[in-house]
GROMACS .gro file of C-alpha atoms in nm:
model
  324
    1MET     CA    1   1.712   1.241   2.972
    2LEU     CA    2   1.453   1.040   2.927
    3SER     CA    3   1.166   1.411   2.947
    4PHE     CA    4   1.441   1.539   2.646
    5LEU     CA    5   1.400   1.243   2.453
    6SER     CA    6   0.982   1.307   2.537
    7HIS     CA    7   0.948   1.629   2.402
    8PRO     CA    8   0.648   1.678   2.220
    9ILE     CA    9   0.941   1.828   1.890
   10ILE     CA   10   1.220   1.545   1.929
   11ILE     CA   11   0.888   1.303   1.881
   12GLY     CA   12   0.846   1.507   1.561
   13CYS     CA   13   1.185   1.514   1.470
   14THR     CA   14   1.158   1.097   1.522
   15LEU     CA   15   0.835   1.067   1.311
   16VAL     CA   16   0.950   1.265   1.017
   17VAL     CA   17   1.383   1.121   1.005
   18GLY     CA   18   1.123   0.789   1.021
   19LEU     CA   19   0.938   0.858   0.725
   20VAL     CA   20   1.239   0.951   0.557
   21LEU     CA   21   1.405   0.604   0.581
   22LEU     CA   22   1.147   0.439   0.528
   23LEU     CA   23   1.124   0.639   0.182
   24LYS     CA   24   1.470   0.624   0.132
   25GLY     CA   25   1.468   0.278   0.276
   26ALA     CA   26   1.218   0.137  -0.038
   27ASP     CA   27   1.424   0.407  -0.275
   28TRP     CA   28   1.740   0.208  -0.240
   29LEU     CA   29   1.564  -0.171  -0.163
   30VAL     CA   30   1.421  -0.124  -0.546
   31CYS     CA   31   1.657   0.016  -0.730
   32GLY     CA   32   1.977  -0.282  -0.594
   33ALA     CA   33   1.645  -0.497  -0.627
   34SER     CA   34   1.569  -0.428  -0.964
   35ASN     CA   35   1.944  -0.386  -1.115
   36LEU     CA   36   2.031  -0.674  -0.924
   37ALA     CA   37   1.700  -0.881  -1.121
   38LYS     CA   38   1.806  -0.703  -1.463
   39LYS     CA   39   2.227  -0.796  -1.364
   40LEU     CA   40   2.090  -1.200  -1.402
   41GLN     CA   41   1.828  -1.121  -1.734
   42VAL     CA   42   1.500  -1.134  -1.549
   43ASN     CA   43   1.237  -1.009  -1.778
   44ASP     CA   44   1.089  -0.676  -1.672
   45LEU     CA   45   0.738  -0.728  -1.640
   46ILE     CA   46   0.815  -1.030  -1.381
   47ILE     CA   47   1.041  -0.727  -1.183
   48GLY     CA   48   0.783  -0.496  -1.229
   49MET     CA   49   0.546  -0.728  -1.045
   50THR     CA   50   0.735  -0.923  -0.796
   51ILE     CA   51   1.022  -0.683  -0.692
   52VAL     CA   52   0.868  -0.340  -0.800
   53ALA     CA   53   0.541  -0.421  -0.611
   54PHE     CA   54   0.678  -0.513  -0.349
   55GLY     CA   55   0.909  -0.268  -0.293
   56THR     CA   56   0.706   0.030  -0.295
   57SER     CA   57   0.460  -0.195  -0.056
   58MET     CA   58   0.780  -0.191   0.229
   59PRO     CA   59   0.656   0.054   0.412
   60GLU     CA   60   0.394  -0.015   0.476
   61PHE     CA   61   0.542  -0.438   0.573
   62VAL     CA   62   0.743  -0.295   0.797
   63VAL     CA   63   0.518  -0.037   0.985
   64ASN     CA   64   0.252  -0.316   1.014
   65ILE     CA   65   0.579  -0.616   1.103
   66VAL     CA   66   0.710  -0.338   1.394
   67SER     CA   67   0.316  -0.251   1.542
   68VAL     CA   68   0.144  -0.650   1.567
   69ALA     CA   69   0.517  -0.707   1.733
   70ASN     CA   70   0.431  -0.409   1.985
   71HIS     CA   71   0.036  -0.529   1.987
   72SER     CA   72  -0.032  -0.152   1.818
   73THR     CA   73  -0.285  -0.406   1.597
   74ASP     CA   74  -0.516  -0.049   1.570
   75LEU     CA   75  -0.198   0.045   1.402
   76ALA     CA   76  -0.114  -0.239   1.184
   77ILE     CA   77  -0.464  -0.262   1.026
   78THR     CA   78  -0.562   0.141   0.936
   79ASN     CA   79  -0.219   0.222   0.838
   80ILE     CA   80  -0.297  -0.088   0.526
   81LEU     CA   81  -0.668   0.060   0.485
   82GLY     CA   82  -0.631   0.431   0.550
   83SER     CA   83  -0.311   0.329   0.240
   84ASN     CA   84  -0.524   0.181   0.022
   85ILE     CA   85  -0.789   0.427   0.029
   86ILE     CA   86  -0.504   0.749  -0.002
   87ASN     CA   87  -0.402   0.535  -0.288
   88THR     CA   88  -0.716   0.523  -0.493
   89LEU     CA   89  -0.864   0.852  -0.466
   90VAL     CA   90  -0.601   1.045  -0.354
   91ILE     CA   91  -0.320   0.941  -0.595
   92VAL     CA   92  -0.525   0.842  -0.875
   93GLY     CA   93  -0.711   1.203  -0.796
   94ILE     CA   94  -0.355   1.397  -0.792
   95SER     CA   95  -0.208   1.171  -1.074
   96ALA     CA   96  -0.538   1.211  -1.303
   97LEU     CA   97  -0.539   1.583  -1.264
   98ILE     CA   98  -0.152   1.610  -1.377
   99TYR     CA   99  -0.285   1.394  -1.703
  100PRO     CA  100  -0.612   1.213  -1.746
  101CYS     CA  101  -0.456   0.826  -1.733
  102ILE     CA  102  -0.588   0.554  -1.986
  103VAL     CA  103  -0.711   0.225  -1.766
  104GLN     CA  104  -0.599  -0.088  -1.936
  105LYS     CA  105  -0.871  -0.376  -2.043
  106SER     CA  106  -0.664  -0.640  -1.838
  107LEU     CA  107  -0.617  -0.404  -1.537
  108LEU     CA  108  -1.044  -0.377  -1.599
  109ARG     CA  109  -1.105  -0.768  -1.522
  110LEU     CA  110  -0.921  -0.870  -1.357
  111ASP     CA  111  -0.691  -0.620  -1.098
  112LEU     CA  112  -0.957  -0.372  -1.014
  113PRO     CA  113  -1.192  -0.625  -0.924
  114LEU     CA  114  -0.988  -0.783  -0.706
  115ASN     CA  115  -0.883  -0.479  -0.580
  116ILE     CA  116  -1.329  -0.411  -0.484
  117ALA     CA  117  -1.276  -0.774  -0.325
  118ALA     CA  118  -0.983  -0.671  -0.126
  119GLY     CA  119  -1.219  -0.403   0.041
  120LEU     CA  120  -1.517  -0.653   0.106
  121MET     CA  121  -1.297  -0.939   0.178
  122VAL     CA  122  -1.184  -0.800   0.514
  123LEU     CA  123  -1.601  -0.613   0.573
  124CYS     CA  124  -1.651  -1.030   0.571
  125CYS     CA  125  -1.405  -1.152   0.826
  126VAL     CA  126  -1.488  -0.911   1.069
  127LEU     CA  127  -1.841  -0.886   1.059
  128PHE     CA  128  -1.916  -1.281   0.946
  129GLY     CA  129  -1.515  -1.401   1.111
  130ILE     CA  130  -1.505  -1.618   0.711
  131PRO     CA  131  -1.396  -1.852   0.560
  132PHE     CA  132  -1.396  -1.935   1.013
  133PRO     CA  133  -1.683  -1.864   1.247
  134SER     CA  134  -1.574  -1.743   1.565
  135ASP     CA  135  -1.617  -1.600   1.882
  136PHE     CA  136  -1.299  -1.332   1.726
  137GLN     CA  137  -1.431  -1.016   1.621
  138GLY     CA  138  -1.173  -0.921   1.399
  139ILE     CA  139  -0.878  -1.030   1.098
  140SER     CA  140  -0.831  -1.377   1.262
  141ARG     CA  141  -0.457  -1.624   1.090
  142PHE     CA  142  -0.750  -1.845   0.944
  143ASP     CA  143  -0.828  -1.490   0.758
  144GLY     CA  144  -0.484  -1.371   0.693
  145ILE     CA  145  -0.415  -1.778   0.544
  146LEU     CA  146  -0.670  -1.688   0.328
  147LEU     CA  147  -0.570  -1.383   0.213
  148LEU     CA  148  -0.221  -1.485   0.171
  149LEU     CA  149  -0.344  -1.818  -0.049
  150VAL     CA  150  -0.534  -1.523  -0.295
  151PHE     CA  151  -0.283  -1.330  -0.353
  152ALA     CA  152  -0.053  -1.632  -0.410
  153VAL     CA  153  -0.290  -1.774  -0.630
  154PHE     CA  154  -0.333  -1.385  -0.782
  155LEU     CA  155   0.066  -1.390  -0.852
  156TYR     CA  156   0.090  -1.727  -0.980
  157PHE     CA  157  -0.153  -1.609  -1.241
  158ASN     CA  158   0.020  -1.268  -1.265
  159LEU     CA  159   0.381  -1.440  -1.411
  160ARG     CA  160   0.299  -1.689  -1.585
  161SER     CA  161   0.133  -1.427  -1.840
  162VAL     CA  162   0.410  -1.250  -1.861
  163SER     CA  163   0.687  -1.545  -1.819
  164LYS     CA  164   0.713  -1.604  -2.212
  165GLN     CA  165   0.843  -1.238  -2.270
  166PRO     CA  166   1.152  -1.195  -2.344
  167ALA     CA  167   1.460  -1.086  -2.075
  168ASN     CA  168   1.619  -0.779  -2.113
  169SER     CA  169   1.892  -0.805  -2.350
  170THR     CA  170   2.147  -0.444  -2.188
  171PRO     CA  171   2.178  -0.572  -1.844
  172PRO     CA  172   2.270  -0.189  -1.616
  173SER     CA  173   2.647  -0.190  -1.522
  174VAL     CA  174   2.548  -0.175  -1.243
  175SER     CA  175   2.787  -0.483  -1.011
  176ILE     CA  176   2.589  -0.749  -0.818
  177ARG     CA  177   2.807  -0.699  -0.490
  178LYS     CA  178   2.722  -0.351  -0.518
  179SER     CA  179   2.258  -0.418  -0.596
  180ILE     CA  180   2.325  -0.637  -0.295
  181MET     CA  181   2.504  -0.402  -0.104
  182TRP     CA  182   2.181  -0.066  -0.176
  183ILE     CA  183   1.916  -0.455  -0.074
  184VAL     CA  184   2.095  -0.465   0.211
  185ILE     CA  185   2.153  -0.093   0.345
  186GLY     CA  186   1.683  -0.044   0.227
  187LEU     CA  187   1.641  -0.295   0.443
  188ILE     CA  188   1.735  -0.152   0.745
  189CYS     CA  189   1.640   0.201   0.632
  190LEU     CA  190   1.306   0.012   0.638
  191VAL     CA  191   1.300  -0.132   0.930
  192LEU     CA  192   1.510   0.112   1.121
  193GLY     CA  193   1.223   0.373   0.999
  194GLY     CA  194   0.927   0.195   1.090
  195MET     CA  195   1.051   0.171   1.469
  196MET     CA  196   1.097   0.495   1.465
  197ILE     CA  197   0.743   0.595   1.261
  198VAL     CA  198   0.556   0.321   1.520
  199LYS     CA  199   0.653   0.460   1.817
  200SER     CA  200   0.611   0.819   1.751
  201ALA     CA  201   0.336   0.798   1.628
  202THR     CA  202   0.225   0.634   1.935
  203ILE     CA  203   0.318   0.868   2.176
  204ILE     CA  204   0.165   1.110   1.958
  205ALA     CA  205  -0.163   1.009   1.993
  206GLN     CA  206  -0.156   0.946   2.380
  207ARG     CA  207  -0.028   1.282   2.441
  208LEU     CA  208  -0.342   1.439   2.186
  209GLY     CA  209  -0.574   1.199   2.251
  210VAL     CA  210  -0.681   1.132   1.926
  211ALA     CA  211  -0.707   0.725   1.885
  212GLU     CA  212  -0.452   0.491   1.724
  213ALA     CA  213  -0.663   0.402   1.491
  214ILE     CA  214  -0.665   0.850   1.343
  215ILE     CA  215  -0.284   0.862   1.325
  216GLY     CA  216  -0.289   0.581   1.150
  217LEU     CA  217  -0.581   0.629   0.905
  218THR     CA  218  -0.383   0.987   0.809
  219ILE     CA  219  -0.011   1.020   0.937
  220VAL     CA  220   0.092   0.676   0.932
  221ALA     CA  221  -0.079   0.603   0.602
  222LEU     CA  222  -0.003   0.903   0.407
  223GLY     CA  223   0.371   0.876   0.517
  224THR     CA  224   0.380   0.501   0.456
  225SER     CA  225   0.208   0.619   0.025
  226LEU     CA  226   0.477   0.844  -0.034
  227PRO     CA  227   0.640   0.542  -0.245
  228GLU     CA  228   0.333   0.556  -0.399
  229LEU     CA  229   0.247   0.925  -0.509
  230ALA     CA  230   0.619   0.967  -0.594
  231THR     CA  231   0.564   0.724  -0.872
  232SER     CA  232   0.234   0.780  -1.001
  233ALA     CA  233   0.266   1.180  -0.997
  234VAL     CA  234   0.571   1.125  -1.214
  235ALA     CA  235   0.434   0.891  -1.474
  236ALA     CA  236   0.169   1.111  -1.521
  237PHE     CA  237   0.417   1.426  -1.612
  238LYS     CA  238   0.540   1.125  -1.835
  239HIS     CA  239   0.194   1.040  -2.000
  240ASN     CA  240   0.305   0.692  -1.873
  241SER     CA  241  -0.022   0.576  -1.719
  242ASN     CA  242   0.051   0.177  -1.709
  243ILE     CA  243   0.275   0.291  -1.412
  244ALA     CA  244   0.059   0.568  -1.235
  245ILE     CA  245  -0.225   0.342  -1.317
  246GLY     CA  246  -0.112  -0.001  -1.255
  247ASN     CA  247   0.168   0.087  -0.931
  248VAL     CA  248  -0.163   0.205  -0.756
  249VAL     CA  249  -0.311  -0.130  -0.833
  250GLY     CA  250  -0.067  -0.348  -0.777
  251SER     CA  251  -0.008  -0.194  -0.446
  252ASN     CA  252  -0.339  -0.199  -0.317
  253ILE     CA  253  -0.323  -0.619  -0.382
  254PHE     CA  254   0.074  -0.642  -0.191
  255ASN     CA  255  -0.141  -0.405   0.073
  256VAL     CA  256  -0.415  -0.630   0.228
  257PHE     CA  257  -0.359  -0.950   0.058
  258PHE     CA  258   0.022  -1.005   0.121
  259ILE     CA  259   0.056  -0.760   0.445
  260LEU     CA  260  -0.276  -0.697   0.602
  261GLY     CA  261  -0.208  -1.108   0.573
  262ALA     CA  262   0.125  -1.163   0.696
  263SER     CA  263   0.037  -0.984   0.960
  264ALA     CA  264  -0.327  -1.134   1.108
  265ILE     CA  265  -0.141  -1.476   1.070
  266ILE     CA  266   0.217  -1.329   1.298
  267ARG     CA  267  -0.079  -1.167   1.548
  268PRO     CA  268  -0.472  -1.145   1.534
  269LEU     CA  269  -0.609  -0.782   1.464
  270PRO     CA  270  -0.897  -0.729   1.656
  271ALA     CA  271  -1.132  -0.513   1.511
  272TYR     CA  272  -1.131  -0.153   1.604
  273SER     CA  273  -1.414   0.176   1.578
  274GLY     CA  274  -1.454   0.268   1.246
  275LEU     CA  275  -1.313  -0.027   1.109
  276ILE     CA  276  -1.678  -0.122   0.891
  277SER     CA  277  -1.664   0.227   0.763
  278ASP     CA  278  -1.229   0.247   0.683
  279ALA     CA  279  -1.279  -0.131   0.495
  280LEU     CA  280  -1.612  -0.061   0.259
  281LEU     CA  281  -1.455   0.261   0.200
  282THR     CA  282  -1.159   0.062   0.041
  283ALA     CA  283  -1.455  -0.151  -0.167
  284VAL     CA  284  -1.660   0.174  -0.247
  285SER     CA  285  -1.341   0.376  -0.401
  286ALA     CA  286  -1.220   0.108  -0.575
  287THR     CA  287  -1.554   0.089  -0.719
  288CYS     CA  288  -1.524   0.431  -0.764
  289MET     CA  289  -1.247   0.450  -0.968
  290TRP     CA  290  -1.382   0.094  -1.208
  291VAL     CA  291  -1.674   0.317  -1.264
  292LEU     CA  292  -1.500   0.590  -1.354
  293ALA     CA  293  -1.269   0.399  -1.617
  294VAL     CA  294  -1.553   0.174  -1.728
  295CYS     CA  295  -1.819   0.453  -1.800
  296ASN     CA  296  -1.659   0.638  -2.118
  297LYS     CA  297  -1.498   0.365  -2.447
  298GLN     CA  298  -1.117   0.546  -2.373
  299HIS     CA  299  -1.119   0.329  -2.016
  300MET     CA  300  -1.008   0.705  -1.925
  301ILE     CA  301  -0.997   0.859  -1.584
  302HIS     CA  302  -1.108   1.257  -1.647
  303ARG     CA  303  -0.976   1.551  -1.380
  304TRP     CA  304  -1.351   1.581  -1.370
  305GLY     CA  305  -1.299   1.189  -1.247
  306GLY     CA  306  -0.988   1.331  -1.076
  307ILE     CA  307  -1.205   1.579  -0.886
  308ILE     CA  308  -1.438   1.388  -0.741
  309LEU     CA  309  -1.198   1.067  -0.647
  310LEU     CA  310  -1.020   1.400  -0.373
  311LEU     CA  311  -1.397   1.507  -0.305
  312ILE     CA  312  -1.460   1.218  -0.154
  313TYR     CA  313  -1.128   1.170   0.053
  314ALA     CA  314  -1.193   1.487   0.166
  315ALA     CA  315  -1.514   1.411   0.324
  316TYR     CA  316  -1.429   1.069   0.503
  317LEU     CA  317  -1.183   1.220   0.581
  318TYR     CA  318  -1.334   1.478   0.730
  319TYR     CA  319  -1.596   1.252   0.870
  320ARG     CA  320  -1.315   1.020   1.048
  321ILE     CA  321  -1.219   1.329   1.215
  322CYS     CA  322  -1.486   1.459   1.342
  323GLY     CA  323  -1.672   1.141   1.412
  324ILE     CA  324  -2.032   1.313   1.278
   0.00000   0.00000   0.00000
């Protein structure tokens, strides 16, 4: 029985089913939570900044919590850094190829610089032990607390800026009971999917002799970034740059400051081989996105900018996998 469950086909199917559960769970959670918030007459902007942004980051959150609980700390860090790299280089790149994306000035002033700072903060925590120098090389519990504090400040200022907006005048017809049901089902699927992904990805890495960090940086990170990819691609098709770009930027901030911070508090995350380059690219990719937006008066990421972002990701992926 155990040999059957450990068969490569079964492991691969487990990984795929886990990803499906993760994606559907996130979708049901966002829909249920959004309908509940609207039914209670909460403002649309507040919903977008909290429930929807957190909902699209729930796959990363669940995978990380399961990973740290199973002592798979490499997977926990690479899932977040890998997701942010994919969000910025791949998802924004694809979105810009579909339709050139305009970046709002508010994102250029606060959110994109904070994206750049996210990668730099992880880098500083690993290299210098900021804010509390110690012999531990990695992201400590103190670092996790600092990340969560930055996230709390960011959330406070964003919620305060939209709190004066009027609430929805036409709440949805979905009942509160049904909305809560979708939230519960979504959470159950997220937990089950996260457990299946971590378990199968760890077995695949061990079988193939591939480092856990590489699996987290590629398969798991791409899988947990699919909600953002679907959201931004559809938004680009509809010429809605605000959702296409805002979805990515908001998710990146949630990933590093909230999810990675919470993960480090649960269990300190020791450094792995390649962490410095991964954290550095997280900051560099956000910088590239910012430069592409500010280098023209329209603050637009053109199709050629999308190609540049995709080529950067392809080159880095080759570098990390081949170890050149």
